Tab-separated table of C-alpha atoms in Angstrom:
chain	number	residue	atom	x	y	z
H	1	UNK	CA	25.163	12.936	2.292
H	2	UNK	CA	22.327	13.832	4.758
H	3	UNK	CA	18.419	12.639	3.961
H	4	UNK	CA	17.664	16.234	3.555
H	5	UNK	CA	17.645	17.588	-0.380
H	6	UNK	CA	14.899	15.938	-1.435
H	7	UNK	CA	12.655	17.212	0.987
H	8	UNK	CA	13.350	20.885	-0.264
H	9	UNK	CA	9.882	21.770	-1.607
H	10	UNK	CA	7.914	20.822	1.628
H	11	UNK	CA	6.494	23.756	2.859
H	12	UNK	CA	3.681	24.206	5.893
H	13	UNK	CA	1.414	26.168	3.520
H	14	UNK	CA	-0.297	25.108	0.222
H	15	UNK	CA	2.177	25.740	-2.344
H	16	UNK	CA	1.246	27.797	-5.546
H	17	UNK	CA	-0.958	26.008	-8.071
H	18	UNK	CA	0.896	25.186	-11.532
H	19	UNK	CA	-2.240	25.333	-13.222
H	20	UNK	CA	-5.701	26.219	-12.734
H	21	UNK	CA	-8.328	24.220	-11.196
H	22	UNK	CA	-10.496	21.317	-12.842
H	23	UNK	CA	-13.239	23.491	-13.059
H	24	UNK	CA	-11.842	25.949	-15.061
H	25	UNK	CA	-9.196	24.425	-17.129
H	26	UNK	CA	-10.561	22.999	-20.585
H	27	UNK	CA	-8.332	19.618	-21.122
H	28	UNK	CA	-9.545	16.640	-23.666
H	29	UNK	CA	-9.771	14.235	-21.187
H	30	UNK	CA	-12.553	13.843	-18.841
H	31	UNK	CA	-13.376	10.575	-17.094
H	32	UNK	CA	-16.359	8.135	-17.916
H	33	UNK	CA	-17.360	5.281	-16.150
H	34	UNK	CA	-15.504	3.336	-13.332
H	35	UNK	CA	-13.025	5.078	-11.706
H	36	UNK	CA	-10.712	3.175	-9.521
H	37	UNK	CA	-8.126	3.470	-6.477
H	38	UNK	CA	-5.934	0.628	-5.468
H	39	UNK	CA	-5.417	0.767	-1.926
H	40	UNK	CA	-2.313	-2.015	-1.806
H	41	UNK	CA	-3.033	-3.119	1.259
H	42	UNK	CA	-5.837	-4.521	3.384
H	43	UNK	CA	-8.999	-2.481	4.508
H	44	UNK	CA	-8.269	0.340	7.764
H	45	UNK	CA	-4.537	0.926	6.741
H	46	UNK	CA	-3.066	4.169	5.484
H	47	UNK	CA	-3.158	3.298	2.063
H	48	UNK	CA	-6.936	2.433	2.245
H	49	UNK	CA	-7.760	5.649	3.888
H	50	UNK	CA	-6.096	7.664	1.161
H	51	UNK	CA	-7.901	5.790	-1.421
H	52	UNK	CA	-11.615	6.003	0.214
H	53	UNK	CA	-11.312	9.527	1.735
H	54	UNK	CA	-9.813	10.843	-1.456
H	55	UNK	CA	-12.515	9.495	-3.357
H	56	UNK	CA	-15.294	10.389	-1.285
H	57	UNK	CA	-13.969	14.449	-1.626
H	58	UNK	CA	-13.508	13.774	-5.344
H	59	UNK	CA	-17.250	12.689	-5.788
H	60	UNK	CA	-18.458	15.464	-3.574
H	61	UNK	CA	-16.471	17.944	-5.995
H	62	UNK	CA	-17.861	16.104	-9.144
H	63	UNK	CA	-14.569	15.502	-10.380
H	64	UNK	CA	-15.408	11.755	-11.088
H	65	UNK	CA	-18.825	11.009	-12.712
H	66	UNK	CA	-20.075	8.316	-9.891
H	67	UNK	CA	-18.369	6.525	-6.741
H	68	UNK	CA	-14.700	5.827	-6.738
H	69	UNK	CA	-14.321	1.904	-6.311
H	70	UNK	CA	-11.370	1.153	-3.805
H	71	UNK	CA	-9.450	-1.859	-4.887
H	72	UNK	CA	-7.637	-3.490	-1.786
H	73	UNK	CA	-4.301	-5.347	-3.250
H	74	UNK	CA	-2.273	-6.541	-0.056
H	75	UNK	CA	1.017	-7.678	-0.529
H	76	UNK	CA	4.960	-7.228	-0.676
H	77	UNK	CA	4.510	-4.167	1.137
H	78	UNK	CA	2.986	-2.555	-1.489
H	79	UNK	CA	4.938	-4.968	-4.103
H	80	UNK	CA	2.052	-6.677	-5.703
H	81	UNK	CA	0.133	-3.721	-6.567
H	82	UNK	CA	3.133	-1.925	-8.007
H	83	UNK	CA	3.501	-5.091	-10.558
H	84	UNK	CA	0.297	-5.092	-11.296
H	85	UNK	CA	-0.133	-1.549	-12.385
H	86	UNK	CA	3.317	-2.193	-14.191
H	87	UNK	CA	2.715	-5.396	-16.114
H	88	UNK	CA	-1.259	-5.189	-16.441
H	89	UNK	CA	-2.632	-1.715	-16.460
H	90	UNK	CA	-0.482	0.743	-18.563
H	91	UNK	CA	-2.472	3.238	-20.354
H	92	UNK	CA	-5.763	3.103	-17.741
H	93	UNK	CA	-6.234	6.678	-17.062
H	94	UNK	CA	-9.183	6.154	-14.846
H	95	UNK	CA	-6.691	3.920	-11.967
H	96	UNK	CA	-5.353	5.845	-9.240
H	97	UNK	CA	-3.127	3.711	-6.839
H	98	UNK	CA	-2.802	5.138	-3.002
H	99	UNK	CA	1.209	5.491	-2.180
H	100	UNK	CA	3.415	6.930	0.756
H	101	UNK	CA	6.656	7.187	1.836
H	102	UNK	CA	6.511	3.623	2.364
H	103	UNK	CA	6.416	3.441	-1.221
H	104	UNK	CA	9.413	5.182	-1.950
H	105	UNK	CA	11.519	3.644	0.699
H	106	UNK	CA	10.966	0.057	-0.676
H	107	UNK	CA	11.367	1.206	-4.210
H	108	UNK	CA	14.722	2.313	-3.125
H	109	UNK	CA	15.816	-0.424	-1.127
H	110	UNK	CA	15.143	-2.700	-3.895
H	111	UNK	CA	12.118	-4.626	-2.334
H	112	UNK	CA	10.073	-4.452	-5.604
H	113	UNK	CA	12.443	-6.378	-7.594
H	114	UNK	CA	12.947	-5.393	-11.134
H	115	UNK	CA	10.383	-2.447	-11.081
H	116	UNK	CA	11.090	1.240	-10.718
H	117	UNK	CA	9.729	4.278	-10.162
H	118	UNK	CA	9.804	5.579	-13.262
H	119	UNK	CA	7.104	2.881	-14.651
H	120	UNK	CA	4.605	4.782	-13.220
H	121	UNK	CA	3.220	8.469	-13.305
H	122	UNK	CA	3.529	10.254	-9.937
H	123	UNK	CA	0.438	12.234	-9.640
H	124	UNK	CA	0.221	14.295	-6.339
H	125	UNK	CA	0.401	14.563	-2.767
H	126	UNK	CA	-1.960	15.625	-0.349
H	127	UNK	CA	-0.863	15.869	2.964
H	128	UNK	CA	1.613	14.334	5.481
H	129	UNK	CA	2.058	12.632	8.792
H	130	UNK	CA	5.391	14.336	10.300
H	131	UNK	CA	7.973	12.146	11.562
H	132	UNK	CA	9.370	12.916	15.478
H	133	UNK	CA	11.676	11.423	17.978
H	134	UNK	CA	9.954	10.994	21.127
H	135	UNK	CA	10.728	10.068	25.050
H	136	UNK	CA	8.888	9.722	28.272
H	137	UNK	CA	8.026	12.350	30.359
H	138	UNK	CA	10.611	11.619	32.907
H	139	UNK	CA	13.779	10.612	30.365
H	140	UNK	CA	16.809	12.408	30.819
H	141	UNK	CA	17.084	13.595	27.399
H	142	UNK	CA	15.389	16.975	27.081
H	143	UNK	CA	16.190	18.064	24.009
H	144	UNK	CA	17.269	16.283	20.490
H	145	UNK	CA	21.301	17.105	21.144
H	146	UNK	CA	21.126	15.760	24.488
H	147	UNK	CA	19.991	12.481	22.729
H	148	UNK	CA	22.214	12.736	19.764
H	149	UNK	CA	25.131	13.916	21.656
H	150	UNK	CA	24.693	10.427	24.257
H	151	UNK	CA	24.606	8.420	20.384
H	152	UNK	CA	27.924	10.058	19.742
H	153	UNK	CA	29.658	9.154	22.807
H	154	UNK	CA	27.734	5.271	22.523
H	155	UNK	CA	25.705	4.658	19.350
H	156	UNK	CA	24.114	1.612	21.881
H	157	UNK	CA	23.491	4.056	24.744
H	158	UNK	CA	20.003	4.819	23.538
H	159	UNK	CA	17.499	1.855	22.410
H	160	UNK	CA	14.982	3.388	20.046
H	161	UNK	CA	11.353	1.625	19.599
H	162	UNK	CA	9.222	2.018	15.933
H	163	UNK	CA	6.330	0.465	14.034
H	164	UNK	CA	8.132	-0.715	11.008
H	165	UNK	CA	10.512	-2.970	10.216
H	166	UNK	CA	14.581	-2.436	10.504
H	167	UNK	CA	15.119	-0.773	7.885
H	168	UNK	CA	11.561	0.659	7.216
H	169	UNK	CA	10.206	4.198	7.613
H	170	UNK	CA	10.225	4.567	11.091
H	171	UNK	CA	13.953	2.978	11.654
H	172	UNK	CA	15.137	5.540	8.775
H	173	UNK	CA	14.045	8.313	10.867
H	174	UNK	CA	15.879	8.373	13.010
H	175	UNK	CA	19.021	7.706	11.147
H	176	UNK	CA	18.305	10.652	9.004
H	177	UNK	CA	18.520	12.676	12.315
H	178	UNK	CA	21.506	10.907	13.530
H	179	UNK	CA	23.483	11.043	10.180
H	180	UNK	CA	22.489	15.133	10.187
H	181	UNK	CA	23.701	15.293	13.667
H	182	UNK	CA	27.106	13.490	12.527
H	183	UNK	CA	26.899	10.349	14.758
H	184	UNK	CA	28.959	7.982	13.488
H	185	UNK	CA	28.801	4.548	12.998
H	186	UNK	CA	24.926	4.708	12.068
H	187	UNK	CA	24.399	0.542	11.644
H	188	UNK	CA	25.048	0.429	15.813
H	189	UNK	CA	22.297	2.488	16.416
H	190	UNK	CA	20.213	0.461	18.524
H	191	UNK	CA	16.418	-0.081	16.729
H	192	UNK	CA	13.347	-2.380	18.072
H	193	UNK	CA	10.723	-2.994	15.907
H	194	UNK	CA	7.142	-3.576	17.196
H	195	UNK	CA	4.126	-4.305	15.412
H	196	UNK	CA	2.833	-0.718	15.374
H	197	UNK	CA	3.126	2.535	16.490
H	198	UNK	CA	0.957	2.170	19.695
H	199	UNK	CA	3.057	-1.099	21.292
H	200	UNK	CA	6.719	0.643	20.697
H	201	UNK	CA	5.284	4.120	22.572
H	202	UNK	CA	3.900	1.617	25.425
H	203	UNK	CA	7.395	0.181	25.606
H	204	UNK	CA	8.905	3.545	25.759
H	205	UNK	CA	6.171	4.813	28.627
H	206	UNK	CA	6.698	1.871	30.431
H	207	UNK	CA	10.644	2.307	30.546
H	208	UNK	CA	11.536	-0.523	28.485
H	209	UNK	CA	12.930	1.319	25.386
H	210	UNK	CA	14.416	4.774	25.548
H	211	UNK	CA	12.811	6.699	22.840
H	212	UNK	CA	10.168	6.484	20.401
H	213	UNK	CA	10.380	7.404	16.574
H	214	UNK	CA	7.371	7.362	14.328
H	215	UNK	CA	4.477	9.661	13.416
H	216	UNK	CA	3.122	12.386	15.262
H	217	UNK	CA	-0.287	11.374	14.687
H	218	UNK	CA	0.309	7.797	16.965
H	219	UNK	CA	1.488	9.836	19.361
H	220	UNK	CA	-1.253	12.567	19.925
H	221	UNK	CA	-2.878	10.813	22.914
H	222	UNK	CA	0.309	9.980	24.929
H	223	UNK	CA	1.262	13.969	24.418
H	224	UNK	CA	-1.910	14.733	25.764
H	225	UNK	CA	-1.846	12.431	29.032
H	226	UNK	CA	1.532	14.290	29.448
H	227	UNK	CA	3.305	10.825	29.471
H	228	UNK	CA	5.318	11.251	26.385
H	229	UNK	CA	7.872	14.184	25.673
H	230	UNK	CA	8.269	14.843	21.612
H	231	UNK	CA	11.875	16.045	20.961
H	232	UNK	CA	11.783	17.164	17.758
H	233	UNK	CA	8.983	17.131	14.945
H	234	UNK	CA	10.500	16.513	11.524
H	235	UNK	CA	9.332	19.086	9.329
H	236	UNK	CA	10.923	22.230	7.469
H	237	UNK	CA	8.935	24.788	10.176
H	238	UNK	CA	6.749	24.324	13.506
H	239	UNK	CA	3.461	22.415	12.728
H	240	UNK	CA	0.040	24.440	13.280
H	241	UNK	CA	-2.295	23.928	16.128
H	242	UNK	CA	-1.874	22.070	19.143
H	243	UNK	CA	1.445	21.178	17.656
H	244	UNK	CA	2.551	24.545	17.749
H	245	UNK	CA	4.906	24.468	20.643
H	246	UNK	CA	6.918	21.315	19.228
H	247	UNK	CA	10.384	22.466	18.389
H	248	UNK	CA	11.897	21.115	15.066
H	249	UNK	CA	14.975	19.636	14.433
H	250	UNK	CA	16.119	22.029	12.298
H	251	UNK	CA	15.325	24.754	15.106
H	252	UNK	CA	18.143	22.554	17.070
H	253	UNK	CA	21.157	22.792	14.460
H	254	UNK	CA	19.847	19.336	12.807
H	255	UNK	CA	18.942	19.369	9.488
H	256	UNK	CA	16.873	16.403	9.633
H	257	UNK	CA	13.160	16.250	7.728
H	258	UNK	CA	10.752	12.932	7.606
H	259	UNK	CA	7.410	13.469	6.363
H	260	UNK	CA	5.148	10.474	5.494
H	261	UNK	CA	3.375	12.227	2.633
H	262	UNK	CA	0.029	10.628	1.321
H	263	UNK	CA	-0.759	10.613	-2.350
H	264	UNK	CA	-0.873	8.576	-5.422
H	265	UNK	CA	0.775	7.094	-9.030
H	266	UNK	CA	-0.907	6.135	-12.045
H	267	UNK	CA	-0.059	3.801	-15.073
H	268	UNK	CA	2.496	4.733	-17.635
H	269	UNK	CA	1.417	5.243	-21.100
H	270	UNK	CA	-1.856	7.295	-20.001
H	271	UNK	CA	-2.504	10.195	-22.545
H	272	UNK	CA	-1.054	14.209	-21.799
H	273	UNK	CA	-4.704	14.927	-21.335
H	274	UNK	CA	-5.602	12.315	-18.761
H	275	UNK	CA	-2.610	12.954	-17.068
H	276	UNK	CA	-3.315	17.160	-17.112
H	277	UNK	CA	-7.081	16.270	-15.933
H	278	UNK	CA	-6.156	14.174	-12.715
H	279	UNK	CA	-2.953	16.895	-11.902
H	280	UNK	CA	-5.471	19.350	-11.695
H	281	UNK	CA	-7.758	17.270	-9.763
H	282	UNK	CA	-4.890	16.955	-7.001
H	283	UNK	CA	-4.714	20.558	-7.105
H	284	UNK	CA	-8.608	21.042	-6.646
H	285	UNK	CA	-9.074	18.324	-3.990
H	286	UNK	CA	-6.497	20.105	-1.879
H	287	UNK	CA	-7.680	23.283	-2.129
H	288	UNK	CA	-11.415	22.726	-0.925
H	289	UNK	CA	-13.025	22.727	2.220
H	290	UNK	CA	-13.633	19.606	1.700
H	291	UNK	CA	-10.272	17.487	2.059
H	292	UNK	CA	-9.215	20.353	4.450
H	293	UNK	CA	-11.646	19.169	6.789
H	294	UNK	CA	-10.494	15.374	6.212
H	295	UNK	CA	-7.099	16.517	7.006
H	296	UNK	CA	-8.062	18.164	10.138
H	297	UNK	CA	-9.880	15.509	11.468
H	298	UNK	CA	-6.989	12.949	10.609
H	299	UNK	CA	-4.162	14.519	11.859
H	300	UNK	CA	-2.910	14.799	8.471
H	301	UNK	CA	-0.414	18.062	8.035
H	302	UNK	CA	-0.118	20.610	4.767
H	303	UNK	CA	2.214	19.130	1.992
H	304	UNK	CA	1.236	19.390	-1.140
H	305	UNK	CA	2.727	18.670	-4.623
H	306	UNK	CA	1.500	17.617	-8.199
H	307	UNK	CA	3.147	16.214	-11.454
H	308	UNK	CA	6.635	17.164	-12.124
H	309	UNK	CA	7.567	18.383	-9.052
H	310	UNK	CA	6.233	15.270	-7.221
H	311	UNK	CA	8.199	13.215	-9.681
H	312	UNK	CA	10.842	15.009	-8.968
H	313	UNK	CA	10.897	14.621	-5.417
H	314	UNK	CA	10.015	10.817	-5.666
H	315	UNK	CA	12.986	10.236	-7.497
H	316	UNK	CA	15.158	12.732	-5.251
H	317	UNK	CA	13.620	10.750	-2.146
H	318	UNK	CA	14.158	7.112	-3.575
H	319	UNK	CA	18.361	8.382	-4.112
H	320	UNK	CA	18.900	9.362	-0.969
H	321	UNK	CA	16.761	6.564	0.998
H	322	UNK	CA	18.626	4.301	-1.002
H	323	UNK	CA	22.168	6.117	-0.188
H	324	UNK	CA	21.525	6.010	3.991
H	325	UNK	CA	19.992	2.344	3.261
H	326	UNK	CA	23.706	1.777	1.866
H	327	UNK	CA	25.286	3.482	4.391
H	328	UNK	CA	24.248	1.731	7.534
H	329	UNK	CA	24.207	-1.727	5.493
H	330	UNK	CA	20.960	-2.731	4.656
H	331	UNK	CA	21.526	-3.121	0.860
H	332	UNK	CA	24.587	-3.305	-1.182
């Protein structure tokens, strides 16, 4: 099984909206008082950015009665926040929780014990940071197939560096591509974990590690300086603007996709009207000039799903991350 079918909905264009925007849809729910957004991390990370930036846009678009309060709730890679929402916030229709591909990865690998994706409502995704595989400018590997051919000959011949732990999203992106390229013995592919993408990139540029796996925004500075050559971006189509010259893995015959989406879930047991309101709010936010500006300034790429299709995407992604995690021996 390859980790591709769960990404079949991904597009680099805004998807057609399933419902009219909040401004034109009459629903029985309207938020009152305090709206909260839990960022399952300390201040400064991706989830914190998601809460604060989306909260600001909600206020600018008059989708909330006042400011959105960001609550930082770090712990267990998002597990503390997920458990809190499931056990203590059911029915709270004014609570959003920031999520990403890291959330589905941990759910897939059983890192939230006793908890599952169907215990919350998946409301929407508002952008993505796409995965890449890259090498230093003077590397012998000229394209993704060169690198994968080396892995086919010897899975230990190429050392990858990334900013996630073993089994985390950066590690999995390499394995997604390797599996799609029909590399055998995936558990033997060498992966070195660093504290963040910047450290991993420094090791690659310095010639200590062969290849980088991470997200495109992490590599932007090294690309601009000419020190890094991106072999492939793990998106359906080429990315826009300054990234348009980077080939996709698919172009090179390797059907691998790796968006690190940014989105939200909400507690269970909220009303249909409340779910409809927040679903439409996600559509309105995504279409707004304010949010498109935030995306552009922060390197986020187009990626948008709401409500039912987003839930289907999340569940499929979890199933397939679970499968590949089993294939490489990370979980039983």
